[in-house]
PDB file of C-alpha atoms in Angstrom:
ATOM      1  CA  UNK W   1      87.015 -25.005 -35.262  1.00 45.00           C
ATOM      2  CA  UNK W   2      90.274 -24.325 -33.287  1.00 51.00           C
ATOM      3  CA  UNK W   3      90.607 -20.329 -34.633  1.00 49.00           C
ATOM      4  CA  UNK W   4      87.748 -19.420 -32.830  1.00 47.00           C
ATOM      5  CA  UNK W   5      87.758 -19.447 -29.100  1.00 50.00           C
ATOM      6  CA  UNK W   6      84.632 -18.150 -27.492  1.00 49.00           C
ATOM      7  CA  UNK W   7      85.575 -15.235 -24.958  1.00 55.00           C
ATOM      8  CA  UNK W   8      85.824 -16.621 -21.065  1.00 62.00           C
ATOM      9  CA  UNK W   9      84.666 -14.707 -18.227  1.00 83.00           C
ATOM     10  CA  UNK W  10      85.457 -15.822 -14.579  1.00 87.00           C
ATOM     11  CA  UNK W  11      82.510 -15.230 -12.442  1.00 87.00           C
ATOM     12  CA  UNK W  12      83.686 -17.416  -8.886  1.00 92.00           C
ATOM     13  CA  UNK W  13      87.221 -18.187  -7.858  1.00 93.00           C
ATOM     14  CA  UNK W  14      87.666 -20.961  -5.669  1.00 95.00           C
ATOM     15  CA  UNK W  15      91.140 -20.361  -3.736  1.00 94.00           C
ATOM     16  CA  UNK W  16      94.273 -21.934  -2.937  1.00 95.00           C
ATOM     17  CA  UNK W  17      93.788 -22.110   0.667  1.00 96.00           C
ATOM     18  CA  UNK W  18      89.684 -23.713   0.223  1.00 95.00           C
ATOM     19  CA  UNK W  19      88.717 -27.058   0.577  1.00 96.00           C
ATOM     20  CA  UNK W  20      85.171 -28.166  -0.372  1.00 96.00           C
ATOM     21  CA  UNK W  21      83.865 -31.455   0.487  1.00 97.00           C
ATOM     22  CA  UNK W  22      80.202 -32.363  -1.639  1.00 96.00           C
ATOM     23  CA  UNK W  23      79.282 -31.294  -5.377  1.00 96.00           C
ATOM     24  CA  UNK W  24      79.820 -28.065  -6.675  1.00 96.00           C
ATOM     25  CA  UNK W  25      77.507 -26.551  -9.570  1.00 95.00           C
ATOM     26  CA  UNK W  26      77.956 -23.286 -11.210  1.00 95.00           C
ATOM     27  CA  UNK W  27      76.755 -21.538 -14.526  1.00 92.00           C
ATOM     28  CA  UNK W  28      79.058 -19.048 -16.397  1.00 93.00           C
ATOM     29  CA  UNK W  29      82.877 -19.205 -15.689  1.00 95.00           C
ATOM     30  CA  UNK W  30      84.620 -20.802 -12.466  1.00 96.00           C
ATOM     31  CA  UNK W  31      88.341 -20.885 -11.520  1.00 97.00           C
ATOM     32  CA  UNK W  32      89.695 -23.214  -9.291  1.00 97.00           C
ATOM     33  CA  UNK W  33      92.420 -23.143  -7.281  1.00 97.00           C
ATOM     34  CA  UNK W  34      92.128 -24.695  -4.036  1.00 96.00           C
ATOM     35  CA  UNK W  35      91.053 -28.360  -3.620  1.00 97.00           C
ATOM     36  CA  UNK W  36      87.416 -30.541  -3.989  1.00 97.00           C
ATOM     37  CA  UNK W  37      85.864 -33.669  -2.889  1.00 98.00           C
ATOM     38  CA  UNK W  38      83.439 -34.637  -4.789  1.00 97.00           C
ATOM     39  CA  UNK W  39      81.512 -33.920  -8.458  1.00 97.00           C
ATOM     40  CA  UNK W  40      81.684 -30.048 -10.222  1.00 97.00           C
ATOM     41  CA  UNK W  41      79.058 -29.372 -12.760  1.00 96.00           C
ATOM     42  CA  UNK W  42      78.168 -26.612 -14.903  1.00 95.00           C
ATOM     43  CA  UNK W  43      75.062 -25.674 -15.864  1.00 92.00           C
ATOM     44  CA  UNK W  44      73.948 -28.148 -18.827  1.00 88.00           C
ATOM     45  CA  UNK W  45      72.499 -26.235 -22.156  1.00 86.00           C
ATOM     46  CA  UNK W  46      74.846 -23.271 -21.251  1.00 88.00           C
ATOM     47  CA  UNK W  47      77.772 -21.560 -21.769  1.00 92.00           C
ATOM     48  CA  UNK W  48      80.552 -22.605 -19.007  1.00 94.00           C
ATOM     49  CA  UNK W  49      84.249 -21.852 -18.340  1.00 96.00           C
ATOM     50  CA  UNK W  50      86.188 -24.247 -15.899  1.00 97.00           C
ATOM     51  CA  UNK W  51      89.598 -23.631 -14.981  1.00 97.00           C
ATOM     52  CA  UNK W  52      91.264 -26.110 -13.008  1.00 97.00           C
ATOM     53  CA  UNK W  53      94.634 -24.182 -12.274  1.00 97.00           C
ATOM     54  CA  UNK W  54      97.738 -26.031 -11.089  1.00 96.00           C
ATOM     55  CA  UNK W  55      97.775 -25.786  -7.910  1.00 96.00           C
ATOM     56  CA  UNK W  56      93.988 -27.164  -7.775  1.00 97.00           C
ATOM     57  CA  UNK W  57      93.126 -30.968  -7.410  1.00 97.00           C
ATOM     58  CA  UNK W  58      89.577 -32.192  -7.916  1.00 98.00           C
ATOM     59  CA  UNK W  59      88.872 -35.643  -6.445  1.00 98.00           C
ATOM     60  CA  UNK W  60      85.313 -36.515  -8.235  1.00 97.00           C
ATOM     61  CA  UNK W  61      83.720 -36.415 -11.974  1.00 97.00           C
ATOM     62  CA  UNK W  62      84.431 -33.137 -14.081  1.00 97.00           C
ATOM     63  CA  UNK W  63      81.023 -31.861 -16.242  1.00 96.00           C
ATOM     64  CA  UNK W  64      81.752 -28.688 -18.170  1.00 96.00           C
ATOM     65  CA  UNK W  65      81.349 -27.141 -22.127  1.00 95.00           C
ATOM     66  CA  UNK W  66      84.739 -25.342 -21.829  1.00 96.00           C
ATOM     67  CA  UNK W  67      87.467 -26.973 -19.816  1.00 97.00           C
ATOM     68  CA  UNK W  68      90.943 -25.869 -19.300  1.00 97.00           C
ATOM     69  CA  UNK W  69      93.205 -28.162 -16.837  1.00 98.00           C
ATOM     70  CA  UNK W  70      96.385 -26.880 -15.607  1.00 97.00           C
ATOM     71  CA  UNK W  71      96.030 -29.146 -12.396  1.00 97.00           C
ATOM     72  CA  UNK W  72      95.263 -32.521 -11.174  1.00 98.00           C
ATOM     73  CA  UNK W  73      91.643 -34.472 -11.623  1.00 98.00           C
ATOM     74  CA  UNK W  74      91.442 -38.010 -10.066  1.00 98.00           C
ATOM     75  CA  UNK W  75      88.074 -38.991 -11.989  1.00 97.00           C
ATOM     76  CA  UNK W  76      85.702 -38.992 -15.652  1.00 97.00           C
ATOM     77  CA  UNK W  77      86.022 -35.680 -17.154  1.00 97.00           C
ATOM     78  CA  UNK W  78      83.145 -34.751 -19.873  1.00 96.00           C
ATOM     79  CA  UNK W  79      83.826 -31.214 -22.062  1.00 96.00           C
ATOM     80  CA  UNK W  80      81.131 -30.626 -24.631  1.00 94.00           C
ATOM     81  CA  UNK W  81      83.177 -28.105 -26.445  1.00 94.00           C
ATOM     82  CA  UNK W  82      87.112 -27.763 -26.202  1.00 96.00           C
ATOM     83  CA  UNK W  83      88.980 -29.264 -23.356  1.00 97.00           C
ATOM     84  CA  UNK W  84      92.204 -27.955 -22.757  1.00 97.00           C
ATOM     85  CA  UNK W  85      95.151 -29.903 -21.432  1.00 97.00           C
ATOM     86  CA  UNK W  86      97.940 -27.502 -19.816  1.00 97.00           C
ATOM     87  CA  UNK W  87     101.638 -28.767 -19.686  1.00 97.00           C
ATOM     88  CA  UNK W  88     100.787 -29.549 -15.888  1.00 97.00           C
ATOM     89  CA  UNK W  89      97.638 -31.421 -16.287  1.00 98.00           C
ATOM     90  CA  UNK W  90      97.092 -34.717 -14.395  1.00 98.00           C
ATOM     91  CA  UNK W  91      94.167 -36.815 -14.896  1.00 98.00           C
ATOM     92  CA  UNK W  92      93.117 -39.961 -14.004  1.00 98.00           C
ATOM     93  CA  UNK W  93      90.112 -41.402 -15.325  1.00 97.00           C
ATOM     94  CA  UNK W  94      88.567 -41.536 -18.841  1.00 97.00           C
ATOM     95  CA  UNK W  95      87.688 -38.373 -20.939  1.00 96.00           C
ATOM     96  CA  UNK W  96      85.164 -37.686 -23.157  1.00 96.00           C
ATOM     97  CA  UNK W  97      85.748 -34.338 -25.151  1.00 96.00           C
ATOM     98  CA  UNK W  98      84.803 -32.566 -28.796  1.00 95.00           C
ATOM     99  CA  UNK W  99      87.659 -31.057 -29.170  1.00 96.00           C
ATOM    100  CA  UNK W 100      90.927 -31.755 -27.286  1.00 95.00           C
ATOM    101  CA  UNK W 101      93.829 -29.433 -27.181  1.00 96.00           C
ATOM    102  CA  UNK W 102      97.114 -30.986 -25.309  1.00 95.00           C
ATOM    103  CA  UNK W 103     100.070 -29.412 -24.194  1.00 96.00           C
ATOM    104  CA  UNK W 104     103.613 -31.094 -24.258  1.00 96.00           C
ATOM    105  CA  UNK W 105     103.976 -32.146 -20.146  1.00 96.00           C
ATOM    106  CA  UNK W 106     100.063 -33.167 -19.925  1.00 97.00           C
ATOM    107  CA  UNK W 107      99.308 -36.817 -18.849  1.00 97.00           C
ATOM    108  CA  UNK W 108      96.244 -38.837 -18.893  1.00 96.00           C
ATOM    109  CA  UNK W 109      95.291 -42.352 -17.159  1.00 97.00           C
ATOM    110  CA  UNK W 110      92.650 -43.397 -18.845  1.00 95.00           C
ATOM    111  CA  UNK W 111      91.060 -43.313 -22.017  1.00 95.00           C
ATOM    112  CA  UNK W 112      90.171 -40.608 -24.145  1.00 94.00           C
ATOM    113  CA  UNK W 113      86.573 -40.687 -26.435  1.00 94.00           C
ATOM    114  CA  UNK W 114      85.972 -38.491 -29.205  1.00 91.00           C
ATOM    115  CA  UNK W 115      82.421 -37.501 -28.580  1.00 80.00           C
ATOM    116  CA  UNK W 116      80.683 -37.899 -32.105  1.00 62.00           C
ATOM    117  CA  UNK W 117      77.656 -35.917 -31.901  1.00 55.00           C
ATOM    118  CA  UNK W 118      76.178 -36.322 -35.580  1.00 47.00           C
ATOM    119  CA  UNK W 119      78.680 -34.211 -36.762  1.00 48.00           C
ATOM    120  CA  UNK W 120      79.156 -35.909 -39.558  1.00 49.00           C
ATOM    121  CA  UNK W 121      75.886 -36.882 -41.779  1.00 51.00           C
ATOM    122  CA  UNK W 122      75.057 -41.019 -41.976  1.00 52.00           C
ATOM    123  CA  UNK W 123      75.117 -41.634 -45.370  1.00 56.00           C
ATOM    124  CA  UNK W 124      73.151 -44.220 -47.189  1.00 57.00           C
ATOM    125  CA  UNK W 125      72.833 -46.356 -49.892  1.00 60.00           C
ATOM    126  CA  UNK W 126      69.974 -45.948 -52.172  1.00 61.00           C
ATOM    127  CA  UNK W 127      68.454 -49.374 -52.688  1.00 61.00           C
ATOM    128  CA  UNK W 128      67.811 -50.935 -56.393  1.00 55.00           C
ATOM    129  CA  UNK W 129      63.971 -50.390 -57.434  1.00 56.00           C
ATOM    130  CA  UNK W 130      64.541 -53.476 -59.961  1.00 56.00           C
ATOM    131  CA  UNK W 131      63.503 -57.116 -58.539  1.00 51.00           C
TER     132      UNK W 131
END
């Protein structure tokens, strides 16, 4: 589970000196260093890459498969896959995640949630056939 890391591509760079106001969506891999205002989300059903590096700061909900933060997120951040939490990362809100990787350094206001997605199977009891 944690051996294998699928291999990231950065398509878009957002940069230091950008500010966006509104939602940003994006399929593939996105780096961000500059600052947003509102809601990023990748592309659901595929593939995505979000880099939040430390000099970024995202005001607004997170959506992404792959997320590595390095920076500062003021809002619910949601990472189907692996979510990465850099020695610099600041969130605050709650986080939902698969699998969580956190550095030494990295701080969270909120709460974390395990996303159980049928991983494991519901077992059940066989019933009695006598009466």
């Amino acid at each position: 589970m944690f051996g294998r890391k699928t291999k990231s591509t950065i398509d878009s760079l957002i940069g230091v000196s950008t500010a966006i106001k509104g939602d940003v969506g994006f399929k593939g891999g996105l780096r961000i260093d500059g600052q947003i205002n509102g809601n990023i989300n990748a592309e659901s059903g595929q593939p995505s890459v979000l880099v939040i590096s430390e000099h970024a700061k995202v005001v607004g909900e997170v959506h992404a498969a792959h997320l590595i933060v390095n920076g500062e997120i003021i809002g619910d951040v949601h990472s189907s896959e692996l979510l990465e939490l850099q020695p610099k990362a600041r969130i605050t809100g709650n986080v939902y995640y698969k699998a969580l990787e956190m550095h030494g350094g990295a701080l969270v206001s909120g709460k974390l949630s395990h996303d159980q997605v049928s991983e494991t199977p519901l077992l059940k009891l066989a019933a009695s056939a006598e009466a």
